[in-house]
Each structure stands twice: as C-alpha cells, then as structure tokens.
Tab-separated table of C-alpha atoms in Angstrom:
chain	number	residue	atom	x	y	z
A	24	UNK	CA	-8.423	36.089	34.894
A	25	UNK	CA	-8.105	39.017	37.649
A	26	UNK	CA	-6.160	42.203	36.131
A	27	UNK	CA	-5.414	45.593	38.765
A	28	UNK	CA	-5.487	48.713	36.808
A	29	UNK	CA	-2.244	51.209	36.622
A	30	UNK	CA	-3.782	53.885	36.070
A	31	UNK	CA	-7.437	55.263	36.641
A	32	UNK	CA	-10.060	53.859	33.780
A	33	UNK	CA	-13.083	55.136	33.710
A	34	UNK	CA	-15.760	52.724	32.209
A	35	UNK	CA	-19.243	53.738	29.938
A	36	UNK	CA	-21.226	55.202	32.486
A	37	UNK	CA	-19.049	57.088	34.470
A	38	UNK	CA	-17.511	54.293	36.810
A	39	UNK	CA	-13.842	54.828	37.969
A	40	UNK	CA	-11.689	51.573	38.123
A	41	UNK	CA	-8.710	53.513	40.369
A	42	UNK	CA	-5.569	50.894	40.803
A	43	UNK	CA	-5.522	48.605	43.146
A	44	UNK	CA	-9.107	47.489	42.276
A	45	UNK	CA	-9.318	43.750	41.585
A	46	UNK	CA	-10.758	43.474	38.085
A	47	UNK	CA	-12.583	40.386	37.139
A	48	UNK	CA	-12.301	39.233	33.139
A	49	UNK	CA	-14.772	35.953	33.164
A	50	UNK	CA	-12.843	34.324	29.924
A	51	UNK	CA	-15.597	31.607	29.630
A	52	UNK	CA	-18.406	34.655	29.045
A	53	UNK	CA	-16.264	36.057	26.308
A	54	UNK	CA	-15.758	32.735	24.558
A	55	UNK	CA	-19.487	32.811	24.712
A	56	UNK	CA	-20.045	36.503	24.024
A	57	UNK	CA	-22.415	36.074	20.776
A	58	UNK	CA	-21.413	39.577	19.777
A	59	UNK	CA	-17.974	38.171	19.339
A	60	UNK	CA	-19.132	34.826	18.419
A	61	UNK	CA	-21.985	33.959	15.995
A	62	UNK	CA	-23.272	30.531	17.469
A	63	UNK	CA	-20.718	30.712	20.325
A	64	UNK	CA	-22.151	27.261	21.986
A	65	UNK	CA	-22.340	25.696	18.811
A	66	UNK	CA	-19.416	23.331	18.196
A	67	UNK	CA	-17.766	25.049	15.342
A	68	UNK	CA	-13.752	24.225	14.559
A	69	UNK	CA	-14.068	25.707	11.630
A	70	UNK	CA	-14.438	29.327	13.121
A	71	UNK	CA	-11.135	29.585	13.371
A	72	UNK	CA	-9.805	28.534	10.332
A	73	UNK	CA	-10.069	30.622	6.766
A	74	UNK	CA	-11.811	28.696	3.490
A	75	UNK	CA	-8.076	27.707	2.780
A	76	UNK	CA	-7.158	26.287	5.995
A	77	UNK	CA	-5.197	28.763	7.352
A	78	UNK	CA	-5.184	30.457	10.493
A	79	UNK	CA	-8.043	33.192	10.729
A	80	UNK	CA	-7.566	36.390	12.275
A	81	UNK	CA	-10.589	38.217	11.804
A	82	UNK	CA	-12.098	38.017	15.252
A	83	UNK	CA	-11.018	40.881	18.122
A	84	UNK	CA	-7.664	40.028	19.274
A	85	UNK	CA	-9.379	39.611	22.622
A	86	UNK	CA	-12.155	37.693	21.608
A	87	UNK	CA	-10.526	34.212	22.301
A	88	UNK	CA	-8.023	33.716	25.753
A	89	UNK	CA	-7.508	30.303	26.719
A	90	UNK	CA	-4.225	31.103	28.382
A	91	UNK	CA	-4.688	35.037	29.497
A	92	UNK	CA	-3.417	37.743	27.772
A	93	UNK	CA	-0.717	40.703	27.949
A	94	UNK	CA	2.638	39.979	30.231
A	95	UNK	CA	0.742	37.786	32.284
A	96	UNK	CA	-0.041	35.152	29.695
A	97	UNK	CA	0.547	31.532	30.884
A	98	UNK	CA	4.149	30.720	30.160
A	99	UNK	CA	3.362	27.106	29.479
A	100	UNK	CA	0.764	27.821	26.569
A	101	UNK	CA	2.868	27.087	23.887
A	102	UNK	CA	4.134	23.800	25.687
A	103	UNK	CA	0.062	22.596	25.826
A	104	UNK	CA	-0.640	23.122	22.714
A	105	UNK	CA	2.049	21.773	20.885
A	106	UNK	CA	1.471	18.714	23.602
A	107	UNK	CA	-2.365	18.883	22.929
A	108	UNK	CA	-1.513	18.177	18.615
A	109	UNK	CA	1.043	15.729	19.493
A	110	UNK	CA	-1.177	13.652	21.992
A	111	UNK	CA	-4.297	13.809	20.198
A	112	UNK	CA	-2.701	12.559	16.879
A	113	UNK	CA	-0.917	9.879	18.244
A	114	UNK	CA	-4.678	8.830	19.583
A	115	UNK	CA	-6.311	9.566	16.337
A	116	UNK	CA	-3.408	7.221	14.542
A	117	UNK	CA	-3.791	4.328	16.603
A	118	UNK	CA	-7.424	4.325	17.648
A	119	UNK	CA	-11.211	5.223	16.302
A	120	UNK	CA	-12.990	7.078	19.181
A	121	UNK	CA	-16.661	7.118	18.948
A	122	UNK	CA	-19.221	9.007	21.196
A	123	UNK	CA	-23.197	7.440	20.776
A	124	UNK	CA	-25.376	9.035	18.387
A	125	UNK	CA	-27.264	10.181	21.135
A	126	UNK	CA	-25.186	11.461	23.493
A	127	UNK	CA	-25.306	15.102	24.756
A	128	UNK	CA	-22.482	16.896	26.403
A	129	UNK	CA	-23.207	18.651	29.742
A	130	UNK	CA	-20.625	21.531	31.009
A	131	UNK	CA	-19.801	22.052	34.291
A	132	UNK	CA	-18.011	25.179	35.114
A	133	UNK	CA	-15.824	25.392	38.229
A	134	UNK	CA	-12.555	26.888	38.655
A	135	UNK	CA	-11.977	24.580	34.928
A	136	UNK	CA	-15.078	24.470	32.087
A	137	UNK	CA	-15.202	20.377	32.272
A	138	UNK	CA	-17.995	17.658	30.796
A	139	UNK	CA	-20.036	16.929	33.670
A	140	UNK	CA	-20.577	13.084	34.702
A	141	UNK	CA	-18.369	10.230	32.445
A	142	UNK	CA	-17.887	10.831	28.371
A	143	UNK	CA	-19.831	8.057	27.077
A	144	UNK	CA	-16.910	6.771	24.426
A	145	UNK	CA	-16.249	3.582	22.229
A	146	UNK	CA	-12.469	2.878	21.445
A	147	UNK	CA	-11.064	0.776	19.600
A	148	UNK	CA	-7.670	0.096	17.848
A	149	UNK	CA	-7.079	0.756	14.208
C-alpha cells in the first residue's frame, strides 16, 4: 500500500517525511507484526472472534488491512467478502475438502501472499 504525506511528518528519530514522498506500508509485515499479533504465523481464526462469537475489536484499528485503509480503501471489499462467505459455504455444503495429515503450506509472496506449488486436496461430494 503506497500513501504520500500532506503535510510534513516527522518520524522517531528525527526523519522528515515532506509530501510528495512515496511512503511504503508493507501490509503483509503488519499482519505478521508479533507486537500486534501474538503467534501471527500461527493459523488462528479464532483471533478475531470474542469467547461469544462475535466480532472482536480489541486489536489496533490498523493492525489488520486486507483491503487498505482511509479514503483509499478498495471499493470492492465489501463485494469479496460477502462473495468469499457465499462461495465458500456453498463448497462447504456440497463437498468435504481434506488436505493430508502431512501436508505443510509454503507462502510465496509476490505482488499477492499465495501457497507456493499445488494444494495437495481430497474432495469429495457430501
């Protein structure tokens, strides 16, 4: 995510960022940040979710950005997610997806965090 300051911001340590700097936010090192994130590479849904179920806010507000931030959010986040829900239930309904007991997933970061090399998985219909 690349932000360009309005105004002047000076940073710990003196630094000036003046506007018209190019200002770098590298999302995937906050979502991996452990002093947002206890276990941030641990596979944890539950992190964001209260005892109850609910929705949990307790994390920075900027601690988790899959779609930006601010004005310049991505006008289409709403639209994946609610597609995302809608997708992967009508999967879950129709088919058990298994992954080997084994298996280990590998990341590969490019301009997209993706698994690296084919996902190893058993479907079959309900």
């Amino acid at each position: 995510m690349a932000r360009d300051p309005i105004d002047p911001v000076e940073l710990p340590g003196g630094q000036v960022l003046r506007p018209g700097t190019d200002v770098i936010i590298p999302i995937g090192g906050v979502h991996r940040d452990e002093r947002l994130w206890n276990s941030p590479l641990e596979f944890r849904p539950s992190r964001f979710l209260d005892g109850d179920g609910s929705s949990t806010r307790d994390r920075h507000r900027m601690a988790y950005l899959p779609f930006g931030t601010g004005p310049r959010i991505c006008i289409g986040s709403n639209f994946a997610l609610q597609e995302l829900v809608l997708v992967l239930a009508t999967i879950l309904q129709r088919y058990e997806v298994h992954a080997p007991h084994d298996w280990q997933l590998e990341a590969y970061s490019g301009f997209i965090r993706r698994p690296r090399g084919d996902l190893p998985l058993r479907v079959v219909r309900r």
